[in-house]
């Protein structure tokens, strides 16, 4: 009796999420196929030019946009940002520093402070 290990695959949306890129901006062949675990590891270890370009300039998915702005995904929604943004758009938002962004950054700072306080309390 031999054990045959099947290749683990994932949908393109899952692979894009793991790679931190916006699925709609990826090449058609990536969007239309399935991605094996081996292919994903290869893309992470040695990203092709299209992946490097997407990571550098976007458009970026909302979790990446939120991280680059230093706020939560919910904060993005409260600020009215529902679409993927390019690095240029993110930089413009940072420079513009609208009131909602300042407020969300302050909220995020409070959340982090509270998390540290709770962690220290639980450590005692």
mmCIF file of N, CA and C in Angstrom:
data_model
loop_
_atom_site.group_PDB
_atom_site.id
_atom_site.type_symbol
_atom_site.label_atom_id
_atom_site.label_comp_id
_atom_site.label_asym_id
_atom_site.label_seq_id
_atom_site.Cartn_x
_atom_site.Cartn_y
_atom_site.Cartn_z
ATOM 1 N N UNK A 1 0.840 -1.177 0.000
ATOM 2 C CA UNK A 1 0.000 0.000 0.000
ATOM 3 C C UNK A 1 0.888 1.244 0.000
ATOM 4 N N UNK A 2 0.788 2.031 -1.051
ATOM 5 C CA UNK A 2 1.600 3.245 -1.138
ATOM 6 C C UNK A 2 0.742 4.448 -0.811
ATOM 7 N N UNK A 3 1.347 5.402 -0.153
ATOM 8 C CA UNK A 3 0.589 6.622 0.155
ATOM 9 C C UNK A 3 0.918 7.658 -0.908
ATOM 10 N N UNK A 4 -0.119 8.143 -1.544
ATOM 11 C CA UNK A 4 0.049 9.157 -2.582
ATOM 12 C C UNK A 4 -0.438 10.484 -2.023
ATOM 13 N N UNK A 5 0.453 11.435 -1.979
ATOM 14 C CA UNK A 5 0.088 12.743 -1.437
ATOM 15 C C UNK A 5 -0.391 13.637 -2.570
ATOM 16 N N UNK A 6 -1.614 14.120 -2.441
ATOM 17 C CA UNK A 6 -2.157 14.985 -3.489
ATOM 18 C C UNK A 6 -1.592 16.397 -3.329
ATOM 19 N N UNK A 7 -1.532 17.102 -4.438
ATOM 20 C CA UNK A 7 -1.019 18.456 -4.429
ATOM 21 C C UNK A 7 -2.073 19.383 -3.843
ATOM 22 N N UNK A 8 -1.658 20.165 -2.869
ATOM 23 C CA UNK A 8 -2.580 21.107 -2.245
ATOM 24 C C UNK A 8 -2.682 22.351 -3.122
ATOM 25 N N UNK A 9 -3.914 22.717 -3.490
ATOM 26 C CA UNK A 9 -4.112 23.897 -4.334
ATOM 27 C C UNK A 9 -5.068 24.872 -3.649
ATOM 28 N N UNK A 10 -5.058 26.092 -4.149
ATOM 29 C CA UNK A 10 -5.953 27.116 -3.608
ATOM 30 C C UNK A 10 -6.485 27.964 -4.742
ATOM 31 N N UNK A 11 -7.567 28.647 -4.451
ATOM 32 C CA UNK A 11 -8.146 29.556 -5.435
ATOM 33 C C UNK A 11 -7.222 30.764 -5.591
ATOM 34 N N UNK A 12 -7.282 31.421 -6.737
ATOM 35 C CA UNK A 12 -6.461 32.615 -6.951
ATOM 36 C C UNK A 12 -6.696 33.701 -5.893
ATOM 37 N N UNK A 13 -7.940 33.848 -5.432
ATOM 38 C CA UNK A 13 -8.240 34.868 -4.422
ATOM 39 C C UNK A 13 -7.478 34.593 -3.129
ATOM 40 N N UNK A 14 -7.410 33.332 -2.749
ATOM 41 C CA UNK A 14 -6.682 32.955 -1.538
ATOM 42 C C UNK A 14 -5.193 33.210 -1.713
ATOM 43 N N UNK A 15 -4.667 32.831 -2.865
ATOM 44 C CA UNK A 15 -3.242 33.034 -3.139
ATOM 45 C C UNK A 15 -2.908 34.532 -3.145
ATOM 46 N N UNK A 16 -3.772 35.342 -3.753
ATOM 47 C CA UNK A 16 -3.539 36.790 -3.802
ATOM 48 C C UNK A 16 -3.526 37.368 -2.394
ATOM 49 N N UNK A 17 -4.432 36.884 -1.564
ATOM 50 C CA UNK A 17 -4.500 37.354 -0.179
ATOM 51 C C UNK A 17 -3.207 37.011 0.556
ATOM 52 N N UNK A 18 -2.719 35.790 0.361
ATOM 53 C CA UNK A 18 -1.480 35.361 1.013
ATOM 54 C C UNK A 18 -0.271 36.140 0.495
ATOM 55 N N UNK A 19 -0.331 36.557 -0.763
ATOM 56 C CA UNK A 19 0.763 37.332 -1.353
ATOM 57 C C UNK A 19 0.636 38.819 -1.042
ATOM 58 N N UNK A 20 -0.521 39.237 -0.527
ATOM 59 C CA UNK A 20 -0.739 40.639 -0.182
ATOM 60 C C UNK A 20 -0.935 41.532 -1.392
ATOM 61 N N UNK A 21 -1.584 40.986 -2.430
ATOM 62 C CA UNK A 21 -1.826 41.771 -3.639
ATOM 63 C C UNK A 21 -3.313 41.784 -3.975
ATOM 64 N N UNK A 22 -3.721 42.750 -4.768
ATOM 65 C CA UNK A 22 -5.098 42.916 -5.203
ATOM 66 C C UNK A 22 -5.341 41.988 -6.387
ATOM 67 N N UNK A 23 -6.254 41.037 -6.229
ATOM 68 C CA UNK A 23 -6.482 39.999 -7.235
ATOM 69 C C UNK A 23 -6.770 40.566 -8.619
ATOM 70 N N UNK A 24 -7.625 41.591 -8.703
ATOM 71 C CA UNK A 24 -8.010 42.133 -10.004
ATOM 72 C C UNK A 24 -6.840 42.750 -10.769
ATOM 73 N N UNK A 25 -5.744 43.039 -10.070
ATOM 74 C CA UNK A 25 -4.581 43.633 -10.728
ATOM 75 C C UNK A 25 -3.565 42.584 -11.179
ATOM 76 N N UNK A 26 -3.802 41.326 -10.833
ATOM 77 C CA UNK A 26 -2.868 40.263 -11.217
ATOM 78 C C UNK A 26 -3.098 39.860 -12.674
ATOM 79 N N UNK A 27 -2.111 39.205 -13.296
ATOM 80 C CA UNK A 27 -2.284 38.758 -14.684
ATOM 81 C C UNK A 27 -3.451 37.770 -14.833
ATOM 82 N N UNK A 28 -4.048 37.743 -16.005
ATOM 83 C CA UNK A 28 -5.211 36.889 -16.276
ATOM 84 C C UNK A 28 -4.920 35.424 -15.981
ATOM 85 N N UNK A 29 -3.722 34.942 -16.341
ATOM 86 C CA UNK A 29 -3.417 33.526 -16.113
ATOM 87 C C UNK A 29 -3.384 33.189 -14.622
ATOM 88 N N UNK A 30 -3.027 34.149 -13.791
ATOM 89 C CA UNK A 30 -3.048 33.943 -12.342
ATOM 90 C C UNK A 30 -4.496 33.894 -11.853
ATOM 91 N N UNK A 31 -5.334 34.796 -12.350
ATOM 92 C CA UNK A 31 -6.731 34.887 -11.923
ATOM 93 C C UNK A 31 -7.571 33.691 -12.357
ATOM 94 N N UNK A 32 -7.216 33.091 -13.477
ATOM 95 C CA UNK A 32 -8.045 32.038 -14.052
ATOM 96 C C UNK A 32 -7.649 30.634 -13.635
ATOM 97 N N UNK A 33 -6.464 30.461 -13.087
ATOM 98 C CA UNK A 33 -6.014 29.126 -12.731
ATOM 99 C C UNK A 33 -6.171 28.830 -11.255
ATOM 100 N N UNK A 34 -5.539 27.746 -10.838
ATOM 101 C CA UNK A 34 -5.427 27.444 -9.414
ATOM 102 C C UNK A 34 -3.949 27.509 -9.074
ATOM 103 N N UNK A 35 -3.652 27.749 -7.822
ATOM 104 C CA UNK A 35 -2.264 27.907 -7.393
ATOM 105 C C UNK A 35 -1.932 26.811 -6.398
ATOM 106 N N UNK A 36 -0.875 26.072 -6.692
ATOM 107 C CA UNK A 36 -0.460 25.016 -5.766
ATOM 108 C C UNK A 36 0.368 25.627 -4.652
ATOM 109 N N UNK A 37 0.510 24.894 -3.580
ATOM 110 C CA UNK A 37 1.320 25.365 -2.452
ATOM 111 C C UNK A 37 2.754 25.603 -2.916
ATOM 112 N N UNK A 38 3.269 24.737 -3.776
ATOM 113 C CA UNK A 38 4.629 24.879 -4.302
ATOM 114 C C UNK A 38 4.764 26.158 -5.122
ATOM 115 N N UNK A 39 3.776 26.421 -5.977
ATOM 116 C CA UNK A 39 3.795 27.648 -6.784
ATOM 117 C C UNK A 39 3.753 28.885 -5.890
ATOM 118 N N UNK A 40 2.930 28.849 -4.843
ATOM 119 C CA UNK A 40 2.838 29.973 -3.915
ATOM 120 C C UNK A 40 4.180 30.211 -3.236
ATOM 121 N N UNK A 41 4.810 29.133 -2.772
ATOM 122 C CA UNK A 41 6.120 29.263 -2.129
ATOM 123 C C UNK A 41 7.146 29.850 -3.085
ATOM 124 N N UNK A 42 7.098 29.432 -4.355
ATOM 125 C CA UNK A 42 8.011 29.956 -5.369
ATOM 126 C C UNK A 42 7.753 31.449 -5.605
ATOM 127 N N UNK A 43 6.474 31.831 -5.687
ATOM 128 C CA UNK A 43 6.126 33.244 -5.878
ATOM 129 C C UNK A 43 6.608 34.095 -4.707
ATOM 130 N N UNK A 44 6.526 33.541 -3.490
ATOM 131 C CA UNK A 44 6.972 34.284 -2.311
ATOM 132 C C UNK A 44 8.491 34.382 -2.255
ATOM 133 N N UNK A 45 9.164 33.293 -2.595
ATOM 134 C CA UNK A 45 10.626 33.258 -2.500
ATOM 135 C C UNK A 45 11.301 34.041 -3.627
ATOM 136 N N UNK A 46 10.768 33.912 -4.836
ATOM 137 C CA UNK A 46 11.368 34.552 -5.996
ATOM 138 C C UNK A 46 10.261 35.208 -6.831
ATOM 139 N N UNK A 47 9.748 36.369 -6.365
ATOM 140 C CA UNK A 47 8.605 36.979 -7.056
ATOM 141 C C UNK A 47 8.946 37.437 -8.466
ATOM 142 N N UNK A 48 8.049 37.129 -9.430
ATOM 143 C CA UNK A 48 8.254 37.609 -10.801
ATOM 144 C C UNK A 48 8.059 39.130 -10.850
ATOM 145 N N UNK A 49 8.397 39.718 -11.962
ATOM 146 C CA UNK A 49 8.343 41.169 -12.115
ATOM 147 C C UNK A 49 6.952 41.732 -11.835
ATOM 148 N N UNK A 50 5.897 41.077 -12.339
ATOM 149 C CA UNK A 50 4.542 41.591 -12.124
ATOM 150 C C UNK A 50 4.197 41.654 -10.639
ATOM 151 N N UNK A 51 4.652 40.671 -9.866
ATOM 152 C CA UNK A 51 4.366 40.644 -8.433
ATOM 153 C C UNK A 51 5.162 41.725 -7.701
ATOM 154 N N UNK A 52 6.410 41.898 -8.075
ATOM 155 C CA UNK A 52 7.229 42.965 -7.477
ATOM 156 C C UNK A 52 6.606 44.335 -7.752
ATOM 157 N N UNK A 53 6.144 44.522 -8.988
ATOM 158 C CA UNK A 53 5.527 45.787 -9.390
ATOM 159 C C UNK A 53 4.243 46.048 -8.598
ATOM 160 N N UNK A 54 3.412 45.015 -8.445
ATOM 161 C CA UNK A 54 2.174 45.175 -7.675
ATOM 162 C C UNK A 54 2.468 45.512 -6.221
ATOM 163 N N UNK A 55 3.444 44.852 -5.639
ATOM 164 C CA UNK A 55 3.788 45.116 -4.244
ATOM 165 C C UNK A 55 4.365 46.521 -4.069
ATOM 166 N N UNK A 56 5.079 46.977 -5.073
ATOM 167 C CA UNK A 56 5.726 48.286 -5.000
ATOM 168 C C UNK A 56 4.725 49.421 -5.236
ATOM 169 N N UNK A 57 3.931 49.320 -6.301
ATOM 170 C CA UNK A 57 3.080 50.428 -6.730
ATOM 171 C C UNK A 57 1.580 50.195 -6.594
ATOM 172 N N UNK A 58 1.158 48.969 -6.360
ATOM 173 C CA UNK A 58 -0.261 48.681 -6.215
ATOM 174 C C UNK A 58 -0.958 48.528 -7.549
ATOM 175 N N UNK A 59 -2.260 48.505 -7.553
ATOM 176 C CA UNK A 59 -3.154 48.812 -6.451
ATOM 177 C C UNK A 59 -3.044 47.772 -5.333
ATOM 178 N N UNK A 60 -3.193 48.256 -4.109
ATOM 179 C CA UNK A 60 -3.060 47.414 -2.931
ATOM 180 C C UNK A 60 -4.442 47.065 -2.373
ATOM 181 N N UNK A 61 -4.605 45.845 -1.829
ATOM 182 C CA UNK A 61 -5.875 45.492 -1.189
ATOM 183 C C UNK A 61 -6.051 46.284 0.115
ATOM 184 N N UNK A 62 -7.277 46.334 0.606
ATOM 185 C CA UNK A 62 -7.587 47.140 1.784
ATOM 186 C C UNK A 62 -6.726 46.825 3.015
ATOM 187 N N UNK A 63 -6.417 45.551 3.331
ATOM 188 C CA UNK A 63 -5.559 45.310 4.499
ATOM 189 C C UNK A 63 -4.182 45.963 4.366
ATOM 190 N N UNK A 64 -3.635 45.968 3.166
ATOM 191 C CA UNK A 64 -2.325 46.582 2.927
ATOM 192 C C UNK A 64 -2.444 48.106 3.011
ATOM 193 N N UNK A 65 -3.515 48.656 2.444
ATOM 194 C CA UNK A 65 -3.740 50.106 2.499
ATOM 195 C C UNK A 65 -3.850 50.542 3.964
ATOM 196 N N UNK A 66 -4.636 49.802 4.743
ATOM 197 C CA UNK A 66 -4.817 50.130 6.157
ATOM 198 C C UNK A 66 -3.484 50.093 6.894
ATOM 199 N N UNK A 67 -2.690 49.069 6.640
ATOM 200 C CA UNK A 67 -1.387 48.943 7.306
ATOM 201 C C UNK A 67 -0.467 50.099 6.920
ATOM 202 N N UNK A 68 -0.454 50.464 5.644
ATOM 203 C CA UNK A 68 0.412 51.558 5.192
ATOM 204 C C UNK A 68 -0.007 52.901 5.791
ATOM 205 N N UNK A 69 -1.308 53.045 6.082
ATOM 206 C CA UNK A 69 -1.803 54.283 6.678
ATOM 207 C C UNK A 69 -1.748 54.246 8.206
ATOM 208 N N UNK A 70 -1.511 53.068 8.769
ATOM 209 C CA UNK A 70 -1.433 52.942 10.221
ATOM 210 C C UNK A 70 -2.789 52.964 10.901
ATOM 211 N N UNK A 71 -3.804 52.451 10.194
ATOM 212 C CA UNK A 71 -5.152 52.411 10.755
ATOM 213 C C UNK A 71 -5.751 51.023 10.537
ATOM 214 N N UNK A 72 -6.971 50.822 11.040
ATOM 215 C CA UNK A 72 -7.651 49.544 10.860
ATOM 216 C C UNK A 72 -8.425 49.528 9.540
ATOM 217 N N UNK A 73 -8.844 48.336 9.130
ATOM 218 C CA UNK A 73 -9.665 48.211 7.921
ATOM 219 C C UNK A 73 -11.012 48.897 8.159
ATOM 220 N N UNK A 74 -11.531 48.787 9.377
ATOM 221 C CA UNK A 74 -12.788 49.468 9.718
ATOM 222 C C UNK A 74 -12.613 50.982 9.613
ATOM 223 N N UNK A 75 -11.446 51.456 10.016
ATOM 224 C CA UNK A 75 -11.149 52.883 9.920
ATOM 225 C C UNK A 75 -11.148 53.357 8.477
ATOM 226 N N UNK A 76 -10.665 52.495 7.577
ATOM 227 C CA UNK A 76 -10.715 52.822 6.146
ATOM 228 C C UNK A 76 -12.153 53.022 5.709
ATOM 229 N N UNK A 77 -13.005 52.081 6.115
ATOM 230 C CA UNK A 77 -14.413 52.157 5.726
ATOM 231 C C UNK A 77 -15.063 53.422 6.299
ATOM 232 N N UNK A 78 -14.766 53.727 7.563
ATOM 233 C CA UNK A 78 -15.328 54.939 8.164
ATOM 234 C C UNK A 78 -14.840 56.184 7.431
ATOM 235 N N UNK A 79 -13.636 56.121 6.885
ATOM 236 C CA UNK A 79 -13.091 57.249 6.128
ATOM 237 C C UNK A 79 -13.577 57.301 4.695
ATOM 238 N N UNK A 80 -14.391 56.311 4.301
ATOM 239 C CA UNK A 80 -14.961 56.300 2.956
ATOM 240 C C UNK A 80 -14.079 55.645 1.913
ATOM 241 N N UNK A 81 -13.008 54.971 2.340
ATOM 242 C CA UNK A 81 -12.122 54.303 1.383
ATOM 243 C C UNK A 81 -12.577 52.850 1.261
ATOM 244 N N UNK A 82 -13.150 52.512 0.109
ATOM 245 C CA UNK A 82 -13.662 51.151 -0.089
ATOM 246 C C UNK A 82 -12.945 50.430 -1.219
ATOM 247 N N UNK A 83 -12.171 51.152 -2.007
ATOM 248 C CA UNK A 83 -11.489 50.554 -3.154
ATOM 249 C C UNK A 83 -10.007 50.361 -2.860
ATOM 250 N N UNK A 84 -9.375 49.569 -3.707
ATOM 251 C CA UNK A 84 -7.927 49.398 -3.629
ATOM 252 C C UNK A 84 -7.273 50.719 -4.021
ATOM 253 N N UNK A 85 -6.138 51.020 -3.390
ATOM 254 C CA UNK A 85 -5.418 52.253 -3.697
ATOM 255 C C UNK A 85 -4.003 51.937 -4.162
ATOM 256 N N UNK A 86 -3.465 52.807 -4.987
ATOM 257 C CA UNK A 86 -2.079 52.669 -5.412
ATOM 258 C C UNK A 86 -1.182 53.306 -4.355
ATOM 259 N N UNK A 87 0.104 53.026 -4.438
ATOM 260 C CA UNK A 87 1.066 53.622 -3.510
ATOM 261 C C UNK A 87 1.022 55.137 -3.620
ATOM 262 N N UNK A 88 0.879 55.645 -4.825
ATOM 263 C CA UNK A 88 0.801 57.089 -5.059
ATOM 264 C C UNK A 88 -0.407 57.698 -4.346
ATOM 265 N N UNK A 89 -1.552 57.018 -4.430
ATOM 266 C CA UNK A 89 -2.765 57.503 -3.762
ATOM 267 C C UNK A 89 -2.615 57.461 -2.238
ATOM 268 N N UNK A 90 -1.970 56.421 -1.737
ATOM 269 C CA UNK A 90 -1.740 56.289 -0.295
ATOM 270 C C UNK A 90 -0.831 57.422 0.180
ATOM 271 N N UNK A 91 0.237 57.678 -0.573
ATOM 272 C CA UNK A 91 1.155 58.766 -0.215
ATOM 273 C C UNK A 91 0.445 60.119 -0.241
ATOM 274 N N UNK A 92 -0.436 60.311 -1.229
ATOM 275 C CA UNK A 92 -1.188 61.564 -1.317
ATOM 276 C C UNK A 92 -2.096 61.727 -0.096
ATOM 277 N N UNK A 93 -2.728 60.624 0.324
ATOM 278 C CA UNK A 93 -3.577 60.673 1.514
ATOM 279 C C UNK A 93 -2.763 61.015 2.758
ATOM 280 N N UNK A 94 -1.572 60.418 2.869
ATOM 281 C CA UNK A 94 -0.695 60.706 4.013
ATOM 282 C C UNK A 94 -0.310 62.184 4.032
ATOM 283 N N UNK A 95 0.032 62.729 2.870
ATOM 284 C CA UNK A 95 0.435 64.137 2.780
ATOM 285 C C UNK A 95 -0.729 65.073 3.061
ATOM 286 N N UNK A 96 -1.897 64.699 2.561
ATOM 287 C CA UNK A 96 -3.100 65.500 2.767
ATOM 288 C C UNK A 96 -3.518 65.444 4.242
ATOM 289 N N UNK A 97 -3.336 64.280 4.852
ATOM 290 C CA UNK A 97 -3.650 64.031 6.262
ATOM 291 C C UNK A 97 -5.013 64.587 6.669
ATOM 292 N N UNK A 98 -6.098 64.071 6.034
ATOM 293 C CA UNK A 98 -7.433 64.583 6.363
ATOM 294 C C UNK A 98 -7.799 64.291 7.824
ATOM 295 N N UNK A 99 -8.797 64.979 8.294
ATOM 296 C CA UNK A 99 -9.208 64.860 9.700
ATOM 297 C C UNK A 99 -9.569 63.424 10.074
ATOM 298 N N UNK A 100 -10.283 62.716 9.167
ATOM 299 C CA UNK A 100 -10.681 61.344 9.479
ATOM 300 C C UNK A 100 -9.459 60.452 9.663
ATOM 301 N N UNK A 101 -8.394 60.682 8.882
ATOM 302 C CA UNK A 101 -7.183 59.878 9.003
ATOM 303 C C UNK A 101 -6.483 60.161 10.330
ATOM 304 N N UNK A 102 -6.419 61.403 10.721
ATOM 305 C CA UNK A 102 -5.821 61.757 12.011
ATOM 306 C C UNK A 102 -6.582 61.081 13.150
ATOM 307 N N UNK A 103 -7.908 61.125 13.061
ATOM 308 C CA UNK A 103 -8.751 60.524 14.088
ATOM 309 C C UNK A 103 -8.543 59.012 14.150
ATOM 310 N N UNK A 104 -8.503 58.365 12.991
ATOM 311 C CA UNK A 104 -8.327 56.908 12.951
ATOM 312 C C UNK A 104 -6.946 56.494 13.457
ATOM 313 N N UNK A 105 -5.926 57.289 13.135
ATOM 314 C CA UNK A 105 -4.583 56.988 13.652
ATOM 315 C C UNK A 105 -4.546 57.104 15.167
ATOM 316 N N UNK A 106 -5.220 58.117 15.713
ATOM 317 C CA UNK A 106 -5.287 58.289 17.165
ATOM 318 C C UNK A 106 -6.028 57.119 17.796
ATOM 319 N N UNK A 107 -7.119 56.707 17.180
ATOM 320 C CA UNK A 107 -7.885 55.563 17.673
ATOM 321 C C UNK A 107 -7.020 54.309 17.672
ATOM 322 N N UNK A 108 -6.296 54.094 16.587
ATOM 323 C CA UNK A 108 -5.435 52.912 16.466
ATOM 324 C C UNK A 108 -4.334 52.947 17.528
ATOM 325 N N UNK A 109 -3.780 54.103 17.801
ATOM 326 C CA UNK A 109 -2.740 54.245 18.828
ATOM 327 C C UNK A 109 -3.311 53.881 20.197
ATOM 328 N N UNK A 110 -4.541 54.318 20.484
ATOM 329 C CA UNK A 110 -5.192 53.985 21.754
ATOM 330 C C UNK A 110 -5.434 52.477 21.865
ATOM 331 N N UNK A 111 -5.859 51.877 20.782
ATOM 332 C CA UNK A 111 -6.102 50.428 20.768
ATOM 333 C C UNK A 111 -4.807 49.676 21.062
ATOM 334 N N UNK A 112 -3.720 50.100 20.440
ATOM 335 C CA UNK A 112 -2.423 49.441 20.676
ATOM 336 C C UNK A 112 -1.962 49.623 22.117
ATOM 337 N N UNK A 113 -2.144 50.834 22.650
ATOM 338 C CA UNK A 113 -1.762 51.108 24.031
ATOM 339 C C UNK A 113 -2.543 50.222 24.995
ATOM 340 N N UNK A 114 -3.839 50.099 24.738
ATOM 341 C CA UNK A 114 -4.702 49.277 25.589
ATOM 342 C C UNK A 114 -4.300 47.808 25.493
ATOM 343 N N UNK A 115 -3.952 47.349 24.305
ATOM 344 C CA UNK A 115 -3.525 45.959 24.126
ATOM 345 C C UNK A 115 -2.257 45.675 24.922
ATOM 346 N N UNK A 116 -1.323 46.612 24.928
ATOM 347 C CA UNK A 116 -0.083 46.465 25.697
ATOM 348 C C UNK A 116 -0.398 46.434 27.188
ATOM 349 N N UNK A 117 -1.295 47.329 27.629
ATOM 350 C CA UNK A 117 -1.668 47.385 29.036
ATOM 351 C C UNK A 117 -2.288 46.062 29.491
ATOM 352 N N UNK A 118 -3.180 45.510 28.687
ATOM 353 C CA UNK A 118 -3.822 44.253 29.016
ATOM 354 C C UNK A 118 -2.815 43.111 29.041
ATOM 355 N N UNK A 119 -1.917 43.113 28.076
ATOM 356 C CA UNK A 119 -0.887 42.075 28.016
ATOM 357 C C UNK A 119 -0.008 42.121 29.265
ATOM 358 N N UNK A 120 0.377 43.320 29.662
ATOM 359 C CA UNK A 120 1.216 43.464 30.864
ATOM 360 C C UNK A 120 0.448 43.051 32.114
ATOM 361 N N UNK A 121 -0.831 43.392 32.165
ATOM 362 C CA UNK A 121 -1.660 43.019 33.311
ATOM 363 C C UNK A 121 -1.780 41.510 33.417
ATOM 364 N N UNK A 122 -1.988 40.838 32.277
ATOM 365 C CA UNK A 122 -2.117 39.388 32.269
ATOM 366 C C UNK A 122 -0.802 38.687 32.575
ATOM 367 N N UNK A 123 0.299 39.355 32.296
ATOM 368 C CA UNK A 123 1.614 38.772 32.562
ATOM 369 C C UNK A 123 1.923 38.751 34.051
ATOM 370 N N UNK A 124 1.277 39.618 34.833
ATOM 371 C CA UNK A 124 1.536 39.697 36.278
ATOM 372 C C UNK A 124 0.998 38.513 37.028
#
